[in-house]
Structure formats: C-alpha cells, structure tokens
PDB file of C-alpha atoms in Angstrom:
ATOM      1  CA  MET A  15      11.018   6.873   4.960  1.00  0.00           C
ATOM      2  CA  PRO A  16      14.041   6.898   7.428  1.00  0.00           C
ATOM      3  CA  ARG A  17      14.821   3.185   7.764  1.00  0.00           C
ATOM      4  CA  PRO A  18      14.661   3.157  11.084  1.00  0.00           C
ATOM      5  CA  ILE A  19      11.468   5.045  11.392  1.00  0.00           C
ATOM      6  CA  VAL A  20      10.891   1.286   8.149  1.00  0.00           C
ATOM      7  CA  PRO A  21      12.963  -1.283   9.538  1.00  0.00           C
ATOM      8  CA  ARG A  22      12.669  -2.351   5.046  1.00  0.00           C
ATOM      9  CA  PRO A  23      14.149  -0.997   1.685  1.00  0.00           C
ATOM     10  CA  VAL A  24      12.573   1.497   0.934  1.00  0.00           C
ATOM     11  CA  LEU A  25      11.934   3.134  -2.966  1.00  0.00           C
ATOM     12  CA  ASN A  26      11.108   6.955  -2.836  1.00  0.00           C
ATOM     13  CA  ALA A  27       9.969   7.221  -6.559  1.00  0.00           C
ATOM     14  CA  GLY A  28       8.945  11.404  -7.075  1.00  0.00           C
ATOM     15  CA  ILE A  29       8.648  13.117 -10.147  1.00  0.00           C
ATOM     16  CA  ALA A  30       9.056  17.282 -10.521  1.00  0.00           C
ATOM     17  CA  GLY A  31       6.401  19.137 -11.387  1.00  0.00           C
ATOM     18  CA  ALA A  32       4.187  15.323 -12.422  1.00  0.00           C
ATOM     19  CA  THR A  33       0.082  15.237 -13.006  1.00  0.00           C
ATOM     20  CA  ALA A  34      -1.519  11.788 -12.366  1.00  0.00           C
ATOM     21  CA  ARG A  35      -1.275  11.438 -16.269  1.00  0.00           C
ATOM     22  CA  SER A  36       2.613  11.966 -16.068  1.00  0.00           C
ATOM     23  CA  CYS A  37       2.769   9.582 -13.640  1.00  0.00           C
ATOM     24  CA  GLY A  38       1.106   6.818 -15.120  1.00  0.00           C
ATOM     25  CA  ARG A  39       2.761   6.868 -18.347  1.00  0.00           C
ATOM     26  CA  ALA A  40       6.171   6.567 -15.652  1.00  0.00           C
ATOM     27  CA  LEU A  41       4.545   3.426 -14.506  1.00  0.00           C
ATOM     28  CA  ASP A  42       3.575   2.332 -17.798  1.00  0.00           C
ATOM     29  CA  LEU A  43       7.429   1.972 -17.963  1.00  0.00           C
ATOM     30  CA  LEU A  44       8.452   0.328 -14.938  1.00  0.00           C
ATOM     31  CA  ARG A  45       8.697  -3.082 -13.888  1.00  0.00           C
ATOM     32  CA  ALA A  46       8.859  -4.476 -10.490  1.00  0.00           C
ATOM     33  CA  PRO A  47      11.868  -7.548  -9.700  1.00  0.00           C
ATOM     34  CA  LEU A  48      10.210  -8.150  -6.622  1.00  0.00           C
ATOM     35  CA  PRO A  49       6.645  -7.433  -4.944  1.00  0.00           C
ATOM     36  CA  ALA A  50       6.823  -4.733  -1.989  1.00  0.00           C
ATOM     37  CA  LEU A  51       4.839  -4.860   1.064  1.00  0.00           C
ATOM     38  CA  LEU A  52       2.957  -1.880   1.020  1.00  0.00           C
ATOM     39  CA  ALA A  53       2.696   0.877  -1.479  1.00  0.00           C
ATOM     40  CA  VAL A  54       2.058   4.427  -0.935  1.00  0.00           C
ATOM     41  CA  LEU A  55       0.299   7.066  -2.932  1.00  0.00           C
ATOM     42  CA  ILE A  56       0.584  10.590  -3.123  1.00  0.00           C
ATOM     43  CA  ILE A  57      -0.704  12.585  -5.700  1.00  0.00           C
ATOM     44  CA  GLY A  58      -2.726  15.483  -7.253  1.00  0.00           C
ATOM     45  CA  THR A  59      -0.679  18.748  -5.985  1.00  0.00           C
ATOM     46  CA  ASN A  60       0.055  19.522  -9.654  1.00  0.00           C
ATOM     47  CA  ASP A  61      -3.333  18.472 -11.021  1.00  0.00           C
ATOM     48  CA  ILE A  62      -4.883  20.875  -9.267  1.00  0.00           C
ATOM     49  CA  ARG A  63      -2.389  23.813 -10.213  1.00  0.00           C
ATOM     50  CA  ALA A  64      -4.646  23.506 -13.830  1.00  0.00           C
ATOM     51  CA  ARG A  65      -6.932  26.851 -14.553  1.00  0.00           C
ATOM     52  CA  SER A  66      -9.941  24.114 -14.879  1.00  0.00           C
ATOM     53  CA  ALA A  67      -9.434  22.020 -11.971  1.00  0.00           C
ATOM     54  CA  LEU A  68     -12.750  21.842 -10.779  1.00  0.00           C
ATOM     55  CA  SER A  69     -14.473  21.536 -13.881  1.00  0.00           C
ATOM     56  CA  LYS A  70     -16.235  17.895 -14.880  1.00  0.00           C
ATOM     57  CA  ALA A  71     -13.830  16.776 -16.986  1.00  0.00           C
ATOM     58  CA  ALA A  72     -10.620  17.570 -15.371  1.00  0.00           C
ATOM     59  CA  THR A  73     -12.014  15.818 -12.096  1.00  0.00           C
ATOM     60  CA  ASP A  74     -13.281  12.877 -14.287  1.00  0.00           C
ATOM     61  CA  ASP A  75      -9.795  12.659 -16.029  1.00  0.00           C
ATOM     62  CA  PHE A  76      -8.176  12.736 -12.237  1.00  0.00           C
ATOM     63  CA  PHE A  77     -10.062   9.825 -11.366  1.00  0.00           C
ATOM     64  CA  GLY A  78      -9.594   7.908 -13.792  1.00  0.00           C
ATOM     65  CA  GLN A  79      -5.658   8.346 -14.011  1.00  0.00           C
ATOM     66  CA  THR A  80      -5.769   7.662 -10.568  1.00  0.00           C
ATOM     67  CA  ASP A  81      -7.902   4.789 -10.962  1.00  0.00           C
ATOM     68  CA  ARG A  82      -5.255   3.298 -13.059  1.00  0.00           C
ATOM     69  CA  ILE A  83      -2.512   4.069 -10.867  1.00  0.00           C
ATOM     70  CA  VAL A  84      -4.009   2.511  -7.841  1.00  0.00           C
ATOM     71  CA  ASP A  85      -4.499  -0.726 -10.147  1.00  0.00           C
ATOM     72  CA  ARG A  86      -1.014  -0.756 -11.387  1.00  0.00           C
ATOM     73  CA  LEU A  87       0.370  -1.069  -7.609  1.00  0.00           C
ATOM     74  CA  GLN A  88      -2.015  -3.231  -6.924  1.00  0.00           C
ATOM     75  CA  ALA A  89      -0.359  -6.177  -9.251  1.00  0.00           C
ATOM     76  CA  TRP A  90       2.879  -4.854  -7.912  1.00  0.00           C
ATOM     77  CA  THR A  91       2.660  -4.700  -4.068  1.00  0.00           C
ATOM     78  CA  LEU A  92       0.223  -6.297  -1.430  1.00  0.00           C
ATOM     79  CA  ASP A  93      -1.385  -3.672  -0.268  1.00  0.00           C
ATOM     80  CA  THR A  94      -1.661   0.065  -1.291  1.00  0.00           C
ATOM     81  CA  LEU A  95      -2.336   3.038   1.048  1.00  0.00           C
ATOM     82  CA  VAL A  96      -3.616   6.608  -0.807  1.00  0.00           C
ATOM     83  CA  ALA A  97      -2.993   9.593   0.839  1.00  0.00           C
ATOM     84  CA  ALA A  98      -5.386  13.223   0.372  1.00  0.00           C
ATOM     85  CA  LEU A  99      -3.643  16.067  -1.184  1.00  0.00           C
ATOM     86  CA  PRO A 100      -1.998  18.161   1.352  1.00  0.00           C
ATOM     87  CA  PRO A 101      -3.777  21.489   1.831  1.00  0.00           C
ATOM     88  CA  THR A 102      -2.211  24.794  -0.112  1.00  0.00           C
ATOM     89  CA  PRO A 103      -0.839  27.497   2.143  1.00  0.00           C
ATOM     90  CA  ALA A 104      -2.836  30.715   2.528  1.00  0.00           C
ATOM     91  CA  ALA A 105      -0.234  32.626   0.040  1.00  0.00           C
ATOM     92  CA  LYS A 106      -0.390  29.686  -2.678  1.00  0.00           C
ATOM     93  CA  ALA A 107      -4.440  29.561  -2.831  1.00  0.00           C
ATOM     94  CA  SER A 108      -4.613  31.618  -6.594  1.00  0.00           C
ATOM     95  CA  GLU A 109      -2.123  28.797  -7.541  1.00  0.00           C
ATOM     96  CA  ARG A 110      -3.804  25.828  -5.930  1.00  0.00           C
ATOM     97  CA  ASP A 111      -7.214  26.329  -4.941  1.00  0.00           C
ATOM     98  CA  PRO A 112      -8.047  25.173  -1.409  1.00  0.00           C
ATOM     99  CA  ALA A 113     -11.558  23.978  -3.071  1.00  0.00           C
ATOM    100  CA  ALA A 114      -9.557  21.473  -5.712  1.00  0.00           C
ATOM    101  CA  VAL A 115      -7.607  19.884  -1.846  1.00  0.00           C
ATOM    102  CA  GLU A 116     -10.855  18.310  -0.887  1.00  0.00           C
ATOM    103  CA  VAL A 117     -12.432  17.764  -4.046  1.00  0.00           C
ATOM    104  CA  TYR A 118      -9.077  15.899  -5.522  1.00  0.00           C
ATOM    105  CA  SER A 119      -8.920  14.563  -1.990  1.00  0.00           C
ATOM    106  CA  ASP A 120     -12.689  13.305  -2.637  1.00  0.00           C
ATOM    107  CA  CYS A 121     -11.891  11.717  -5.588  1.00  0.00           C
ATOM    108  CA  LEU A 122      -8.571   9.942  -4.366  1.00  0.00           C
ATOM    109  CA  ARG A 123     -11.496   8.113  -1.520  1.00  0.00           C
ATOM    110  CA  ALA A 124     -13.488   7.519  -3.916  1.00  0.00           C
ATOM    111  CA  VAL A 125     -10.928   5.496  -6.631  1.00  0.00           C
ATOM    112  CA  CYS A 126     -10.001   3.939  -2.449  1.00  0.00           C
ATOM    113  CA  VAL A 127     -14.000   2.769  -2.415  1.00  0.00           C
ATOM    114  CA  ARG A 128     -14.277   1.322  -5.775  1.00  0.00           C
ATOM    115  CA  ARG A 129     -10.235  -0.457  -5.563  1.00  0.00           C
ATOM    116  CA  GLY A 130     -10.330  -2.216  -2.294  1.00  0.00           C
ATOM    117  CA  VAL A 131      -7.856  -0.255  -0.056  1.00  0.00           C
ATOM    118  CA  SER A 132      -7.566   2.005   2.282  1.00  0.00           C
ATOM    119  CA  PHE A 133      -7.151   6.197   2.315  1.00  0.00           C
ATOM    120  CA  PHE A 134      -5.440   8.120   5.022  1.00  0.00           C
ATOM    121  CA  ASP A 135      -4.954  11.791   5.306  1.00  0.00           C
ATOM    122  CA  PRO A 136      -0.775  12.523   6.858  1.00  0.00           C
ATOM    123  CA  PHE A 137      -1.548  16.218   6.459  1.00  0.00           C
ATOM    124  CA  ALA A 138      -4.139  16.255   8.989  1.00  0.00           C
ATOM    125  CA  GLY A 139      -2.002  18.225  11.179  1.00  0.00           C
ATOM    126  CA  LEU A 140      -1.406  21.116   8.749  1.00  0.00           C
ATOM    127  CA  ARG A 141      -4.939  21.795   8.569  1.00  0.00           C
ATOM    128  CA  GLY A 142      -6.696  25.044   9.215  1.00  0.00           C
ATOM    129  CA  ALA A 143     -10.352  25.930   9.345  1.00  0.00           C
ATOM    130  CA  ARG A 144     -10.880  24.790   6.156  1.00  0.00           C
ATOM    131  CA  PHE A 145      -9.761  21.555   4.628  1.00  0.00           C
ATOM    132  CA  GLY A 146      -7.925  22.655   1.807  1.00  0.00           C
ATOM    133  CA  LEU A 147      -5.407  25.344   3.488  1.00  0.00           C
ATOM    134  CA  ALA A 148      -2.668  26.105   6.462  1.00  0.00           C
ATOM    135  CA  GLU A 149      -1.093  28.404   7.541  1.00  0.00           C
ATOM    136  CA  ASP A 150       1.828  29.763   5.331  1.00  0.00           C
ATOM    137  CA  ASP A 151       4.146  28.932   8.637  1.00  0.00           C
ATOM    138  CA  ALA A 152       2.925  25.285   7.675  1.00  0.00           C
ATOM    139  CA  PHE A 153       5.235  25.093   4.627  1.00  0.00           C
ATOM    140  CA  VAL A 154       8.729  26.535   3.108  1.00  0.00           C
ATOM    141  CA  ASP A 155       8.140  28.805  -0.233  1.00  0.00           C
ATOM    142  CA  GLY A 156       4.467  27.645   0.065  1.00  0.00           C
ATOM    143  CA  THR A 157       5.091  24.831  -1.364  1.00  0.00           C
ATOM    144  CA  TYR A 158       7.165  22.209   0.724  1.00  0.00           C
ATOM    145  CA  PRO A 159       6.019  20.828   4.375  1.00  0.00           C
ATOM    146  CA  ARG A 160       8.518  22.541   6.958  1.00  0.00           C
ATOM    147  CA  ASP A 161       8.628  19.541   8.992  1.00  0.00           C
ATOM    148  CA  TYR A 162       8.948  16.662   6.818  1.00  0.00           C
ATOM    149  CA  THR A 163       9.705  13.932   9.847  1.00  0.00           C
ATOM    150  CA  ALA A 164       6.829  14.525  11.512  1.00  0.00           C
ATOM    151  CA  VAL A 165       4.674  13.936   8.273  1.00  0.00           C
ATOM    152  CA  ALA A 166       7.007  10.941   8.253  1.00  0.00           C
ATOM    153  CA  ALA A 167       6.812   9.779  11.140  1.00  0.00           C
ATOM    154  CA  ARG A 168       2.416   9.728  10.947  1.00  0.00           C
ATOM    155  CA  ILE A 169       2.701   7.760   7.779  1.00  0.00           C
ATOM    156  CA  ALA A 170       4.607   5.233   8.978  1.00  0.00           C
ATOM    157  CA  SER A 171       2.666   5.681  12.622  1.00  0.00           C
ATOM    158  CA  HIS A 172      -0.343   4.581  10.338  1.00  0.00           C
ATOM    159  CA  VAL A 173       1.392   1.890   8.321  1.00  0.00           C
ATOM    160  CA  ARG A 174       2.141   0.396  11.572  1.00  0.00           C
ATOM    161  CA  THR A 175      -1.572   0.689  13.601  1.00  0.00           C
ATOM    162  CA  HIS A 176      -3.879   0.391  10.764  1.00  0.00           C
ATOM    163  CA  PHE A 177      -1.945  -2.813   9.104  1.00  0.00           C
ATOM    164  CA  LYS A 178      -0.428  -4.317  12.452  1.00  0.00           C
ATOM    165  CA  SER A 179       2.455  -4.423  10.557  1.00  0.00           C
ATOM    166  CA  GLU A 180       5.593  -4.701  13.559  1.00  0.00           C
ATOM    167  CA  PRO A 181       5.604  -8.586  12.832  1.00  0.00           C
ATOM    168  CA  TYR A 182       5.737  -8.245   9.044  1.00  0.00           C
ATOM    169  CA  LEU A 183       8.186  -5.197   8.550  1.00  0.00           C
ATOM    170  CA  ASP A 184      10.775  -6.946  11.182  1.00  0.00           C
ATOM    171  CA  SER A 185       9.997 -10.475   9.519  1.00  0.00           C
ATOM    172  CA  ALA A 186      13.183 -12.442   8.411  1.00  0.00           C
ATOM    173  CA  LEU A 187      10.621 -14.446   5.084  1.00  0.00           C
ATOM    174  CA  PRO A 188       9.129 -11.170   3.139  1.00  0.00           C
ATOM    175  CA  GLY A 189       5.148 -11.827   2.472  1.00  0.00           C
ATOM    176  CA  PHE A 190       5.143 -13.301   6.210  1.00  0.00           C
ATOM    177  CA  ASP A 191       3.480 -12.078   8.954  1.00  0.00           C
ATOM    178  CA  GLU A 192       4.270 -13.468  12.139  1.00  0.00           C
ATOM    179  CA  GLU A 193       1.232 -11.571  13.926  1.00  0.00           C
ATOM    180  CA  TYR A 194      -0.932 -13.503  11.357  1.00  0.00           C
ATOM    181  CA  TYR A 195       0.454 -16.751  11.787  1.00  0.00           C
ATOM    182  CA  ARG A 196       0.176 -17.155  15.348  1.00  0.00           C
ATOM    183  CA  SER A 197      -3.321 -15.114  15.628  1.00  0.00           C
ATOM    184  CA  TRP A 198      -5.282 -17.895  13.346  1.00  0.00           C
ATOM    185  CA  TYR A 199      -3.074 -21.132  13.938  1.00  0.00           C
ATOM    186  CA  ALA A 200      -2.064 -20.831  17.384  1.00  0.00           C
ATOM    187  CA  ASP A 201      -0.549 -25.287  17.354  1.00  0.00           C
ATOM    188  CA  THR A 202       2.219 -23.804  14.979  1.00  0.00           C
ATOM    189  CA  CYS A 203       3.497 -22.055  17.957  1.00  0.00           C
ATOM    190  CA  ARG A 204       4.718 -25.258  19.746  1.00  0.00           C
ATOM    191  CA  TYR A 205       6.565 -25.628  16.204  1.00  0.00           C
ATOM    192  CA  PRO A 206      10.226 -26.111  17.528  1.00  0.00           C
ATOM    193  CA  HIS A 207      12.312 -24.004  14.693  1.00  0.00           C
ATOM    194  CA  GLY A 208       9.468 -20.929  14.879  1.00  0.00           C
ATOM    195  CA  LEU A 209       6.594 -20.232  13.093  1.00  0.00           C
ATOM    196  CA  ALA A 210       8.560 -18.514   9.485  1.00  0.00           C
ATOM    197  CA  ARG A 211       9.797 -21.973   9.191  1.00  0.00           C
ATOM    198  CA  HIS A 212       6.890 -23.653   9.898  1.00  0.00           C
ATOM    199  CA  TYR A 213       5.462 -22.013   6.800  1.00  0.00           C
ATOM    200  CA  LEU A 214       8.026 -22.984   5.073  1.00  0.00           C
ATOM    201  CA  ASP A 215       8.553 -26.623   5.962  1.00  0.00           C
ATOM    202  CA  LEU A 216       4.684 -27.364   6.961  1.00  0.00           C
ATOM    203  CA  GLY A 217       2.357 -24.846   6.940  1.00  0.00           C
ATOM    204  CA  TRP A 218       2.000 -24.214   3.255  1.00  0.00           C
ATOM    205  CA  ARG A 219       1.510 -27.314   2.450  1.00  0.00           C
ATOM    206  CA  GLU A 220      -1.419 -27.573   5.171  1.00  0.00           C
ATOM    207  CA  GLY A 221      -3.002 -24.583   3.037  1.00  0.00           C
ATOM    208  CA  ARG A 222      -1.699 -22.387   5.775  1.00  0.00           C
ATOM    209  CA  ASP A 223      -1.798 -18.529   4.413  1.00  0.00           C
ATOM    210  CA  PRO A 224       1.363 -16.779   5.680  1.00  0.00           C
ATOM    211  CA  SER A 225      -0.508 -13.269   5.917  1.00  0.00           C
ATOM    212  CA  GLY A 226      -4.032 -11.989   4.946  1.00  0.00           C
ATOM    213  CA  GLN A 227      -2.310 -10.805   1.495  1.00  0.00           C
ATOM    214  CA  PHE A 228      -1.935 -14.291   0.454  1.00  0.00           C
ATOM    215  CA  SER A 229      -3.589 -16.995  -0.336  1.00  0.00           C
ATOM    216  CA  THR A 230      -1.325 -20.325  -0.505  1.00  0.00           C
ATOM    217  CA  ASP A 231      -3.964 -22.161  -1.778  1.00  0.00           C
ATOM    218  CA  GLY A 232      -5.393 -19.498  -4.153  1.00  0.00           C
ATOM    219  CA  TYR A 233      -2.208 -19.389  -5.444  1.00  0.00           C
ATOM    220  CA  LEU A 234      -1.229 -22.897  -6.412  1.00  0.00           C
ATOM    221  CA  GLU A 235      -5.325 -23.750  -7.426  1.00  0.00           C
ATOM    222  CA  ALA A 236      -4.377 -20.837 -10.222  1.00  0.00           C
ATOM    223  CA  ASN A 237      -0.558 -22.053 -10.645  1.00  0.00           C
ATOM    224  CA  ALA A 238      -0.997 -26.174 -11.608  1.00  0.00           C
ATOM    225  CA  ASP A 239       3.049 -25.876 -13.100  1.00  0.00           C
ATOM    226  CA  VAL A 240       3.742 -24.512  -9.462  1.00  0.00           C
ATOM    227  CA  ARG A 241       1.386 -27.359  -7.281  1.00  0.00           C
ATOM    228  CA  ALA A 242       2.647 -30.082  -9.824  1.00  0.00           C
ATOM    229  CA  ALA A 243       6.879 -29.310  -8.937  1.00  0.00           C
ATOM    230  CA  GLY A 244       6.120 -29.266  -5.216  1.00  0.00           C
ATOM    231  CA  VAL A 245       7.056 -25.760  -4.700  1.00  0.00           C
ATOM    232  CA  ASN A 246       6.450 -23.404  -1.837  1.00  0.00           C
ATOM    233  CA  PRO A 247       3.891 -20.797  -3.251  1.00  0.00           C
ATOM    234  CA  LEU A 248       5.369 -17.626  -1.170  1.00  0.00           C
ATOM    235  CA  ILE A 249       8.977 -18.495  -2.292  1.00  0.00           C
ATOM    236  CA  HIS A 250       7.877 -18.871  -5.984  1.00  0.00           C
ATOM    237  CA  PHE A 251       6.047 -15.580  -6.406  1.00  0.00           C
ATOM    238  CA  LEU A 252       8.465 -13.706  -4.407  1.00  0.00           C
ATOM    239  CA  GLU A 253      11.704 -14.753  -6.331  1.00  0.00           C
ATOM    240  CA  VAL A 254       9.820 -16.135 -10.197  1.00  0.00           C
ATOM    241  CA  GLY A 255       6.050 -15.144 -10.375  1.00  0.00           C
ATOM    242  CA  PHE A 256       5.531 -12.225  -9.002  1.00  0.00           C
ATOM    243  CA  ALA A 257       7.980 -10.665 -12.248  1.00  0.00           C
ATOM    244  CA  GLN A 258       5.548 -12.724 -14.780  1.00  0.00           C
ATOM    245  CA  GLY A 259       2.427 -11.867 -13.248  1.00  0.00           C
ATOM    246  CA  ARG A 260       0.998 -14.310 -11.761  1.00  0.00           C
ATOM    247  CA  THR A 261      -1.954 -14.278  -9.740  1.00  0.00           C
ATOM    248  CA  GLY A 262      -4.198 -16.474  -7.583  1.00  0.00           C
ATOM    249  CA  TRP A 263      -2.384 -14.781  -4.302  1.00  0.00           C
ATOM    250  CA  GLN A 264      -4.728 -11.700  -3.595  1.00  0.00           C
ATOM    251  CA  LYS A 265      -7.605 -12.678  -0.950  1.00  0.00           C
ATOM    252  CA  PRO A 266     -11.098 -10.688  -0.599  1.00  0.00           C
ATOM    253  CA  HIS A 267     -10.416 -10.646   3.016  1.00  0.00           C
ATOM    254  CA  PRO A 268      -7.376 -11.205   5.620  1.00  0.00           C
ATOM    255  CA  ARG A 269      -9.140 -14.531   7.038  1.00  0.00           C
ATOM    256  CA  PRO A 270      -7.292 -17.503   5.702  1.00  0.00           C
ATOM    257  CA  THR A 271      -8.643 -18.871   2.160  1.00  0.00           C
ATOM    258  CA  ARG A 272      -8.642 -22.544   4.259  1.00  0.00           C
ATOM    259  CA  SER A 273     -10.407 -23.389   7.837  1.00  0.00           C
ATOM    260  CA  PRO A 274      -7.929 -22.823  10.210  1.00  0.00           C
ATOM    261  CA  HIS A 275      -6.395 -26.128  11.756  1.00  0.00           C
ATOM    262  CA  GLY A 276      -7.244 -26.669  15.384  1.00  0.00           C
ATOM    263  CA  ASP A 277      -5.503 -27.012  18.307  1.00  0.00           C
ATOM    264  CA  PRO A 278      -4.733 -30.872  18.389  1.00  0.00           C
ATOM    265  CA  ASP A 279      -3.898 -30.488  22.021  1.00  0.00           C
ATOM    266  CA  ALA A 280      -7.321 -28.560  22.674  1.00  0.00           C
TER     267      ALA A 280
END
C-alpha cells in the first residue's frame, strides 16, 4: 500500500500462483521480529482454479487452510482483516468459476466469524450483476485489477473508518491508540507531556490499557517475570515478548480490562 495512504511501514507478502495450502506452508517458515498493527489477508483466487474447486472436499480444505492462516496471523498482529475474493472477468469464467468466488468468499466469512476477525469486500466496485463476475475491462489480461490504486484506497479507507485507526497509525508509540486512551481515560488529558507519555510514565502502573487490543493487566498477570521486573508491559511485548510468543495481551472486547479511572476533579 502506498505510504501516503498508510503512514506506517507495510510488508506486502505475495507468492505467485500460491494456494491457501502453500501460503500456510510459507507462513510456517516465517518468524515476525515485531508485532504488526494489522494483517490484511487476500487469498483464494488460485484455489478456485482447480477443476474440483466446488467439491465439498475442496471447500472444506480451503476453510481449514485459511482458518490456520488466520490463527497464525492473529499471533503476529493486533488485528486481522480478511477480504472477499475478487470477481472473475467474464473472459476468464472457464478458468475461475464465478460461482466459486462467492462460495469461497463465504468460507472466508465463516473463518472470520470463528476467529473473531473482520471480513470486508474491497472489490465491491468491480462486481457486476453477479457477485463473482466482473466486466472484462475492469482487469488487465483477465487477472490484474486495472486500477490497483483504487483498490488500495478502498482497503485503506476501510482500515481507517472501521478500526478508527488514524491516531493509532500516526502514534509515535506503536500499539498506542491516542483516541482510545483519551475517550476512556479523560482525566489523562491534563497530563502535560501528552497521552502516550502518560501511559509510559503512569498509565500502565494504574492498569490502563493503551488500546482496544492490548490488555495491560492481562499481560502482567500472564507474565509474572515482567511484573516482578517492573517493566512497562507494552514496551516489553514490542521489544521482547512478541518474538517470544508471550500471551495475555489479547482482549475479547475493546473495553478497558480494568474499570476506567474517573476524573478526580469531576
């Protein structure tokens, strides 16, 4: 994604001709040195090329493989976003069944429900009368979207609006969501050195969460050595804990783990 759209480093990992199974094998070989804010998964176009793509065995295998991929991405990122399959140009309908586009997108939607992550459709503007079919002129050589920039912009727009991520992406402290912190902990707005500095200096000791994805108390409870060392849990997670596979930071909902502190002057 162009950096002006998302003002953070972006890793775009694509493997030509890869299926869900081969992508899963590739992920097994990777190790993430630092956690990402968000993973966006676009997958399935090569899977529907198989002659038996609409068989129960094939769709069950696709579900299982993508479920495993999302599980791996959840361990590497604070959140995961999964895209519907792009539509098939009419000229390529014999190679990529338009019906399979919808069936496999439904599989991905079911994976998202199972894993508690978000499903979206950045290719909605390319679809014709049928979900799985597109006009030929929307693609180059029947494969590549003619306007990649528009697709990237739709993805970036969804990320910013759905995840309310503008302050989160622009924060000088990775993993800290200034808007979230301000909305739940209004009393911290008086801190003279800024909200991120408040969390680093005081907030984590008071059990405040830096975002809707990271639990301060949860991480400290799951990692007694971090608590005993008196280390900021978010900093430990970013620098050491993520690479070590530490857990406890995940939250089932965006609300603060501990009841928000009231405004002392209210």
